[in-house]
Short mmCIF file of C-alpha atoms and ligand atoms in Angstrom, two decimals:
data_model
loop_
_atom_site.label_atom_id
_atom_site.label_comp_id
_atom_site.label_asym_id
_atom_site.label_seq_id
_atom_site.Cartn_x
_atom_site.Cartn_y
_atom_site.Cartn_z
CA MET I 52 -311.36 -56.17 -23.65
CA PRO I 53 -308.60 -56.87 -21.07
CA LYS I 54 -310.82 -56.64 -17.95
CA ASP I 55 -313.42 -58.98 -19.44
CA THR I 56 -310.68 -61.39 -20.51
CA LEU I 57 -309.44 -61.42 -16.90
CA SER I 58 -312.96 -62.06 -15.54
CA LEU I 59 -313.37 -64.99 -17.94
CA PHE I 60 -310.01 -66.44 -16.91
CA LEU I 61 -310.82 -66.07 -13.22
CA LYS I 62 -313.95 -68.21 -13.73
CA GLN I 63 -311.79 -71.15 -14.82
CA LYS I 64 -310.45 -72.96 -11.78
CA ASN I 65 -306.95 -73.88 -12.96
CA ILE I 66 -306.30 -70.52 -14.59
CA ALA I 67 -307.56 -68.75 -11.45
CA GLU I 68 -305.10 -70.81 -9.37
CA VAL I 69 -302.20 -69.75 -11.62
CA LEU I 70 -303.27 -66.07 -11.45
CA LYS I 71 -303.49 -66.31 -7.67
CA VAL I 72 -299.95 -67.72 -7.33
CA LEU I 73 -298.61 -65.04 -9.69
CA HIS I 74 -300.10 -62.33 -7.47
CA LEU I 75 -298.97 -63.86 -4.19
CA GLU I 76 -295.45 -64.77 -5.33
CA GLN I 77 -294.88 -61.80 -7.71
CA ALA I 78 -292.20 -63.63 -9.77
CA VAL I 79 -292.33 -67.38 -10.06
CA SER I 80 -291.19 -70.21 -12.34
CA ARG I 81 -293.63 -72.51 -14.12
CA ALA I 82 -292.31 -75.44 -12.08
CA LYS I 83 -293.07 -73.62 -8.85
CA ILE I 84 -296.56 -72.69 -10.07
CA ALA I 85 -297.21 -76.39 -10.71
CA ALA I 86 -295.85 -77.31 -7.27
CA LEU I 87 -297.89 -74.65 -5.46
CA THR I 88 -301.18 -75.20 -7.29
CA GLY I 89 -301.07 -78.96 -7.77
CA VAL I 90 -301.99 -78.37 -11.43
CA ALA I 91 -300.13 -80.68 -13.87
CA PRO I 92 -296.99 -79.03 -15.36
CA SER I 93 -298.26 -79.52 -18.94
CA THR I 94 -301.55 -77.78 -18.02
CA VAL I 95 -299.61 -74.93 -16.36
CA SER I 96 -297.59 -74.53 -19.58
CA SER I 97 -300.65 -74.24 -21.77
CA ILE I 98 -302.31 -71.80 -19.32
CA VAL I 99 -299.16 -69.66 -19.25
CA ASP I 100 -299.04 -69.64 -23.08
CA LYS I 101 -302.63 -68.42 -23.13
CA LEU I 102 -301.92 -65.69 -20.53
CA GLU I 103 -298.78 -64.62 -22.38
CA LYS I 104 -300.71 -64.37 -25.66
CA GLU I 105 -303.21 -62.06 -23.95
CA GLN I 106 -300.24 -60.05 -22.58
CA ILE I 107 -301.34 -60.68 -19.01
CA VAL I 108 -298.03 -62.29 -18.02
CA GLU I 109 -294.44 -61.94 -19.20
CA TYR I 110 -291.15 -63.75 -18.65
CA ILE I 111 -288.19 -62.26 -16.81
CA GLU I 112 -284.71 -63.65 -16.18
CA GLY I 113 -284.41 -65.32 -12.78
CA SER I 114 -281.22 -65.38 -10.76
CA LEU I 115 -279.14 -68.38 -9.77
CA ALA I 116 -277.22 -69.09 -6.61
CA PRO I 117 -273.44 -68.58 -7.32
CA SER I 118 -272.75 -72.33 -7.14
CA SER I 119 -275.54 -73.27 -9.57
CA ILE I 120 -274.80 -74.44 -13.08
CA GLY I 121 -276.76 -73.66 -16.23
CA ARG I 122 -279.08 -70.91 -17.35
CA PRO I 123 -281.08 -68.97 -14.75
CA PRO I 124 -284.69 -70.20 -14.64
CA LEU I 125 -287.21 -68.01 -16.45
CA LEU I 126 -289.63 -66.44 -14.04
CA LEU I 127 -293.15 -65.30 -14.80
CA ARG I 128 -294.84 -62.20 -13.54
CA TYR I 129 -297.85 -60.07 -14.40
CA ASN I 130 -297.19 -57.74 -17.29
CA PRO I 131 -296.99 -54.39 -15.39
CA THR I 132 -299.12 -52.65 -18.03
CA SER I 133 -301.85 -55.30 -18.12
CA PHE I 134 -304.06 -54.08 -15.25
CA TYR I 135 -304.30 -51.23 -12.81
CA VAL I 136 -306.14 -50.47 -9.56
CA LEU I 137 -307.19 -47.17 -8.01
CA GLY I 138 -305.95 -46.82 -4.44
CA ILE I 139 -307.58 -44.20 -2.23
CA GLU I 140 -306.42 -43.21 1.24
CA ILE I 141 -308.79 -41.13 3.38
CA ASN I 142 -306.82 -39.61 6.21
CA LEU I 143 -306.58 -36.41 8.20
CA LEU I 144 -304.09 -34.06 6.55
CA GLY I 145 -303.08 -35.99 3.43
CA SER I 146 -305.73 -37.94 1.52
CA GLN I 147 -304.46 -39.54 -1.67
CA VAL I 148 -305.85 -40.95 -4.91
CA MET I 149 -303.43 -43.03 -6.96
CA ILE I 150 -303.31 -45.40 -9.89
CA VAL I 151 -301.27 -48.45 -9.02
CA GLY I 152 -300.00 -51.03 -11.50
CA ILE I 153 -300.54 -54.74 -10.94
CA ASP I 154 -296.84 -54.78 -9.94
CA GLY I 155 -297.46 -52.29 -7.11
CA ALA I 156 -295.86 -49.32 -8.88
CA VAL I 157 -297.56 -45.94 -8.45
CA VAL I 158 -298.31 -44.57 -11.92
CA LEU I 159 -299.89 -41.27 -10.94
CA LYS I 160 -301.22 -39.73 -7.73
CA ARG I 161 -302.94 -36.65 -6.36
CA GLU I 162 -303.31 -35.46 -2.78
CA ILE I 163 -305.76 -33.24 -0.90
CA ILE I 164 -305.77 -31.97 2.64
CA ILE I 165 -308.89 -32.78 4.68
CA LYS I 166 -309.80 -31.60 8.12
CA ALA I 167 -311.76 -33.38 10.85
CA ARG I 168 -314.70 -30.96 10.46
CA ASP I 169 -315.01 -31.33 6.65
CA ASN I 170 -318.31 -32.78 5.48
CA PRO I 171 -317.68 -36.47 4.61
CA GLY I 172 -320.09 -36.38 1.63
CA ASN I 173 -318.21 -33.42 0.12
CA VAL I 174 -314.83 -35.07 0.71
CA LEU I 175 -315.99 -38.30 -0.95
CA SER I 176 -317.36 -36.54 -4.02
CA HIS I 177 -314.16 -34.50 -4.28
CA LEU I 178 -312.10 -37.71 -4.10
CA ALA I 179 -314.28 -39.26 -6.84
CA ASP I 180 -313.63 -36.20 -9.04
CA MET I 181 -309.91 -36.57 -8.38
CA ALA I 182 -310.10 -40.27 -9.26
CA ALA I 183 -311.75 -39.44 -12.61
CA GLN I 184 -309.12 -36.80 -13.24
CA VAL I 185 -306.22 -39.15 -12.40
CA ILE I 186 -307.63 -41.81 -14.75
CA ALA I 187 -307.96 -39.25 -17.57
CA GLU I 188 -304.46 -37.84 -17.04
CA SER I 189 -302.84 -41.27 -16.88
CA GLU I 190 -304.24 -42.09 -20.35
CA ILE I 191 -304.74 -45.65 -19.16
CA GLU I 192 -307.66 -47.34 -20.95
CA GLN I 193 -310.57 -47.62 -18.50
CA ASN I 194 -311.02 -51.30 -19.23
CA ARG I 195 -307.58 -51.97 -17.75
CA ILE I 196 -308.66 -50.64 -14.33
CA ILE I 197 -310.03 -53.61 -12.41
CA GLY I 198 -311.20 -52.07 -9.14
CA ILE I 199 -310.94 -49.44 -6.44
CA GLY I 200 -309.62 -49.83 -2.88
CA VAL I 201 -310.54 -47.27 -0.23
CA SER I 202 -308.71 -47.11 3.08
CA PHE I 203 -309.89 -45.32 6.18
CA ARG I 204 -308.65 -44.75 9.73
CA GLY I 205 -311.16 -46.68 11.79
CA LEU I 206 -313.30 -49.79 11.99
CA ILE I 207 -315.06 -50.56 8.73
CA ASP I 208 -317.80 -53.01 7.84
CA ARG I 209 -316.00 -54.65 4.92
CA HIS I 210 -319.24 -56.03 3.44
CA SER I 211 -321.15 -52.78 3.21
CA GLY I 212 -318.25 -50.29 3.25
CA ARG I 213 -319.74 -48.40 6.19
CA VAL I 214 -317.49 -46.78 8.80
CA GLN I 215 -318.36 -48.29 12.17
CA ARG I 216 -316.04 -46.42 14.49
CA SER I 217 -313.36 -43.79 14.21
CA THR I 218 -311.91 -42.00 17.23
CA SER I 219 -310.02 -39.50 15.06
CA LEU I 220 -312.81 -38.79 12.52
CA PRO I 221 -316.08 -39.31 14.46
CA GLU I 222 -318.05 -37.33 11.83
CA TRP I 223 -317.48 -40.25 9.46
CA GLU I 224 -319.22 -42.87 11.64
CA ASN I 225 -322.05 -44.57 9.68
CA ILE I 226 -320.84 -43.04 6.40
CA ASN I 227 -320.57 -45.47 3.49
CA ILE I 228 -317.20 -44.96 1.80
CA VAL I 229 -317.64 -47.33 -1.18
CA GLU I 230 -321.13 -46.75 -2.62
CA GLY I 231 -320.38 -43.43 -4.32
CA PHE I 232 -317.31 -44.83 -6.10
CA LYS I 233 -319.24 -47.97 -7.15
CA ALA I 234 -322.06 -45.92 -8.65
CA ARG I 235 -319.76 -43.51 -10.46
CA PHE I 236 -317.15 -45.91 -11.87
CA GLY I 237 -319.06 -49.21 -12.15
CA LEU I 238 -316.08 -51.08 -10.69
CA PRO I 239 -315.72 -53.42 -7.70
CA VAL I 240 -314.85 -51.26 -4.67
CA TYR I 241 -313.40 -52.59 -1.41
CA ALA I 242 -312.89 -50.76 1.86
CA GLU I 243 -310.16 -51.52 4.37
CA ASN I 244 -308.72 -50.10 7.57
CA ASN I 245 -305.57 -48.03 6.84
CA ALA I 246 -303.13 -50.11 8.91
CA ASN I 247 -304.46 -53.35 7.40
CA ALA I 248 -303.99 -51.84 3.95
CA MET I 249 -300.46 -50.68 4.82
CA VAL I 250 -299.26 -54.06 6.08
CA LEU I 251 -300.77 -55.85 3.09
CA GLY I 252 -299.17 -53.41 0.61
CA GLU I 253 -295.78 -53.77 2.32
CA THR I 254 -296.07 -57.57 2.33
CA ARG I 255 -296.97 -57.77 -1.37
CA PHE I 256 -294.74 -54.99 -2.74
CA GLY I 257 -292.57 -53.42 -0.01
CA ALA I 258 -290.43 -54.21 3.02
CA GLY I 259 -292.25 -57.50 3.72
CA CYS I 260 -291.95 -59.08 0.25
CA GLY I 261 -291.66 -62.84 0.58
CA LYS I 262 -292.55 -62.83 4.30
CA LYS I 263 -295.54 -64.77 5.59
CA ASN I 264 -296.02 -63.42 9.14
CA VAL I 265 -295.79 -59.66 9.44
CA LEU I 266 -297.04 -56.91 11.76
CA GLY I 267 -297.60 -53.39 10.48
CA VAL I 268 -297.55 -50.42 12.86
CA ILE I 269 -298.71 -46.92 11.96
CA ILE I 270 -297.88 -44.14 14.38
CA GLU I 271 -299.32 -40.76 13.62
CA GLU I 272 -301.89 -38.74 15.60
CA GLY I 273 -303.20 -42.17 16.73
CA ILE I 274 -301.79 -45.69 16.40
CA GLY I 275 -302.92 -48.42 14.01
CA GLY I 276 -301.90 -52.04 13.58
CA GLY I 277 -302.30 -54.68 10.88
CA ILE I 278 -301.53 -58.41 11.01
CA ILE I 279 -300.49 -60.80 8.24
CA ILE I 280 -300.61 -64.48 9.16
CA ASN I 281 -299.52 -67.13 6.65
CA GLY I 282 -299.41 -64.51 3.92
CA ARG I 283 -302.98 -63.30 4.45
CA LEU I 284 -304.51 -60.39 6.30
CA TYR I 285 -305.84 -61.50 9.68
CA LEU I 286 -309.17 -59.76 10.34
CA GLY I 287 -310.78 -61.52 13.28
CA MET I 288 -314.44 -61.21 14.18
CA HIS I 289 -316.08 -58.08 12.69
CA SER I 290 -312.76 -57.36 10.90
CA ALA I 291 -311.72 -55.60 14.10
CA ALA I 292 -308.31 -57.26 14.63
CA GLY I 293 -305.13 -55.18 14.85
CA GLU I 294 -306.42 -52.28 16.96
CA LEU I 295 -302.98 -51.80 18.45
CA GLY I 296 -303.70 -48.19 19.47
CA HIS I 297 -306.29 -49.41 21.95
CA MET I 298 -304.16 -52.15 23.46
CA SER I 299 -304.32 -51.55 27.21
CA VAL I 300 -300.77 -51.02 28.51
CA ALA I 301 -301.22 -48.98 31.72
CA SER I 302 -304.23 -49.76 33.88
CA SER I 303 -304.23 -46.31 35.50
CA GLY I 304 -302.97 -44.39 32.46
CA PRO I 305 -304.65 -41.43 30.74
CA ILE I 306 -308.27 -41.68 29.52
CA CYS I 307 -308.54 -42.53 25.81
CA HIS I 308 -311.15 -41.27 23.27
CA CYS I 309 -312.54 -44.82 23.29
CA GLY I 310 -313.47 -44.55 26.98
CA ASN I 311 -310.78 -46.85 28.40
CA ARG I 312 -307.70 -45.90 30.37
CA GLY I 313 -304.07 -46.43 29.42
CA CYS I 314 -304.56 -47.33 25.74
CA LEU I 315 -301.28 -47.34 23.80
CA ARG I 316 -302.36 -44.31 21.73
CA THR I 317 -302.54 -42.19 24.90
CA LEU I 318 -298.88 -43.03 25.67
CA ALA I 319 -296.97 -43.59 22.42
CA SER I 320 -298.70 -41.69 19.58
CA GLU I 321 -297.73 -38.30 18.18
CA SER I 322 -300.61 -36.72 20.09
CA ALA I 323 -299.35 -38.38 23.31
CA ILE I 324 -295.88 -36.90 22.68
CA GLU I 325 -297.47 -33.46 22.19
CA THR I 326 -299.57 -33.73 25.37
CA ASN I 327 -296.55 -34.86 27.41
CA ALA I 328 -294.34 -32.10 26.04
CA ILE I 329 -296.89 -29.42 26.98
CA ARG I 330 -297.37 -30.90 30.46
CA ILE I 331 -293.62 -31.06 31.12
CA MET I 332 -293.01 -27.52 29.78
CA LYS I 333 -295.58 -26.21 32.26
CA THR I 334 -293.38 -27.47 35.13
CA GLY I 335 -290.79 -24.86 34.08
CA VAL I 336 -288.06 -27.41 33.40
CA LYS I 337 -285.16 -26.25 31.19
CA THR I 338 -285.74 -27.35 27.59
CA LEU I 339 -285.18 -26.26 24.00
CA LEU I 340 -288.91 -26.77 23.32
CA LYS I 341 -290.89 -23.61 22.60
CA SER I 342 -294.65 -23.50 22.16
CA HIS I 343 -296.13 -21.98 19.00
CA PRO I 344 -298.17 -18.76 19.12
CA GLU I 345 -301.67 -19.24 20.56
CA THR I 346 -303.33 -19.15 17.13
CA GLU I 347 -301.64 -22.38 16.12
CA ARG I 348 -302.80 -25.81 17.20
CA PRO I 349 -301.26 -27.90 18.60
CA ALA I 350 -298.96 -25.61 20.57
CA ILE I 351 -296.20 -28.21 20.22
CA THR I 352 -296.02 -30.85 17.49
CA ALA I 353 -294.34 -34.27 17.64
CA GLN I 354 -292.00 -32.92 14.95
CA ASP I 355 -290.92 -30.11 17.34
CA VAL I 356 -290.09 -32.70 20.00
CA VAL I 357 -288.14 -34.86 17.51
CA ASP I 358 -286.24 -31.77 16.25
CA ALA I 359 -285.38 -30.64 19.80
CA SER I 360 -284.24 -34.17 20.69
CA SER I 361 -282.00 -34.21 17.58
CA ARG I 362 -280.46 -30.95 18.79
CA GLY I 363 -279.59 -32.64 22.10
CA ASP I 364 -282.57 -31.60 24.25
CA GLN I 365 -282.66 -34.14 27.08
CA VAL I 366 -286.31 -33.45 28.04
CA SER I 367 -287.47 -34.16 24.48
CA ARG I 368 -285.35 -37.27 24.26
CA GLU I 369 -286.87 -38.64 27.47
CA ILE I 370 -290.41 -37.96 26.22
CA ILE I 371 -289.62 -39.89 23.03
CA LEU I 372 -287.89 -42.78 24.79
CA GLU I 373 -290.77 -43.11 27.25
CA ALA I 374 -293.19 -43.44 24.31
CA ALA I 375 -290.82 -45.98 22.71
CA GLY I 376 -290.89 -47.91 25.99
CA TYR I 377 -294.68 -48.27 25.87
CA LEU I 378 -294.68 -49.23 22.19
CA GLY I 379 -291.85 -51.71 22.82
CA THR I 380 -293.82 -53.33 25.65
CA ALA I 381 -296.89 -53.69 23.41
CA LEU I 382 -294.78 -55.21 20.63
CA VAL I 383 -293.06 -57.64 23.03
CA ASN I 384 -296.57 -58.87 23.95
CA LEU I 385 -297.54 -59.18 20.29
CA THR I 386 -294.28 -60.97 19.48
CA ASN I 387 -294.95 -63.49 22.26
CA LEU I 388 -298.49 -63.96 20.98
CA LEU I 389 -297.97 -64.11 17.21
CA SER I 390 -294.22 -64.68 16.59
CA PRO I 391 -293.99 -62.48 13.48
CA GLU I 392 -290.93 -62.54 11.19
CA LEU I 393 -291.02 -58.82 10.64
CA ILE I 394 -292.51 -55.68 12.17
CA ILE I 395 -292.90 -52.78 9.71
CA PHE I 396 -293.32 -49.18 10.87
CA ASN I 397 -294.92 -46.50 8.72
CA TYR I 398 -292.76 -43.67 7.42
CA GLY I 399 -293.84 -41.11 10.03
CA THR I 400 -292.46 -38.36 12.27
CA LEU I 401 -291.68 -40.68 15.19
CA THR I 402 -291.10 -43.92 13.32
CA SER I 403 -288.48 -42.38 11.02
CA TYR I 404 -286.60 -40.99 14.05
CA GLN I 405 -283.89 -43.57 14.68
CA PRO I 406 -283.52 -43.30 18.49
CA PHE I 407 -287.27 -44.08 18.78
CA THR I 408 -287.31 -47.17 16.58
CA ARG I 409 -283.93 -48.33 17.89
CA ARG I 410 -285.29 -48.34 21.47
CA VAL I 411 -288.41 -50.23 20.37
CA THR I 412 -286.28 -52.80 18.52
CA GLU I 413 -283.96 -53.21 21.54
CA LEU I 414 -286.92 -53.92 23.80
CA ILE I 415 -288.26 -56.55 21.40
CA SER I 416 -284.90 -58.33 21.25
CA GLU I 417 -284.24 -58.04 24.99
CA ARG I 418 -287.64 -59.00 26.35
CA SER I 419 -289.39 -61.36 23.94
CA TYR I 420 -289.78 -64.87 25.29
CA SER I 421 -288.23 -66.32 22.11
CA LYS I 422 -285.13 -64.11 22.35
CA GLU I 423 -282.74 -67.10 22.52
CA ILE I 424 -284.15 -68.52 19.29
CA GLY I 425 -284.69 -65.28 17.44
CA THR I 426 -286.84 -62.17 17.46
CA PRO I 427 -288.59 -60.39 14.60
CA GLU I 428 -286.72 -57.99 12.38
CA THR I 429 -287.96 -54.42 12.32
CA ALA I 430 -288.07 -52.16 9.26
CA ILE I 431 -289.41 -48.83 8.10
CA SER I 432 -291.97 -48.90 5.31
CA LEU I 433 -290.35 -49.24 1.89
CA LEU I 434 -293.39 -47.75 0.15
CA GLY I 435 -293.06 -44.65 2.33
CA LEU I 436 -295.88 -42.15 2.07
CA ASP I 437 -297.57 -44.28 -0.62
CA ALA I 438 -297.84 -47.34 1.66
CA VAL I 439 -301.53 -47.00 2.55
CA GLY I 440 -302.66 -46.08 -0.99
CA VAL I 441 -300.69 -48.95 -2.55
CA GLY I 442 -302.06 -51.11 0.28
CA ALA I 443 -305.65 -50.16 -0.60
CA ALA I 444 -304.90 -51.20 -4.19
CA SER I 445 -303.38 -54.47 -2.91
CA VAL I 446 -306.63 -55.20 -1.07
CA VAL I 447 -308.44 -55.14 -4.44
CA MET I 448 -305.80 -57.37 -6.06
CA ASP I 449 -306.04 -59.84 -3.16
CA ARG I 450 -309.84 -59.93 -3.32
CA LEU I 451 -310.07 -60.25 -7.11
CA LEU I 452 -307.02 -62.38 -7.93
CA ALA I 453 -306.37 -64.37 -4.79
CA ALA I 454 -309.70 -64.82 -3.00
CA ASN I 455 -309.76 -68.09 -1.09
ZN1 ZN L 664 -308.58 -46.50 23.50
#
């Protein structure tokens, strides 16, 4: 019974410490485990033997610096087929259900399109059906699945799993997004904000591997942010930290859904780009942008603006660079406040458009207070469109394997 074996191991303090280091470091030598846990090397060896016998961990060849002499050290990692987690992303447009290995690899996934007006109860039961289907198709034994992570765009009460606030999906406020999965699958289920999930997934398995202080930025219809400090997700009071989209960057800017003025999402999100493009087109200025027929909404998409800018349209380029200017300003402030090593952008329409991210990166290196000493690197998500789903699975791994 692999899952029960894991639960028994996690109840033993020294073994739990070793399992925690294996999750946080991904690949690590026995000597380093001893150094990081403070557990005696001989005890670490006997724990590792036990874990290897149960096929929970395996050895891999390490690598040596070119000048080093001798055999490369053997590194330990979780056996990728030992345990799995279900990662679920609830999002407008693409919602995903995926099975993720303990090594962060996506084994199998399914996607559905949801709309803002869809009934949340129906969407949740459909996602649960998809989860059951994905488990069956993967042919993974159920007792190797250790939990379910559910991510959502909005503020979530992490204890109850209830959505507290969502400007993009207001119908979901007060809906509990974990109970149904708990009842149906009998597994631990954890809920997390989508940007928090993304930055955690990237830090454990993607562009931020090995980094301790990382910011994650999601730009889509709105803007989300997630913060990793000293290798752990920073949540703040009420788990409400990281609401980058509602950072106030222009005191007399446009009114936001949240009620304030000049929030970053009103100036640098995909919907802000669309609003600006429509406003500028109405002035009659010469541009390659063309609005869609009246039946389609929105009349202009952020993708249209990016495409026109790529074809040399100056108006579109200015709209995009203006948005990059606001995002850059917000990230200069965050860099001054938190001094991250790395800022990771989601793989989105704007964030994968180089002139946009290049401008943001330039602003961070030109204007951060620490520019003489060094400024954070920037990167695009390595997990791509799977980042939030893998992140939701990482939340479960963090809670079960590496809880403080
Ligand atoms: Zn706002």
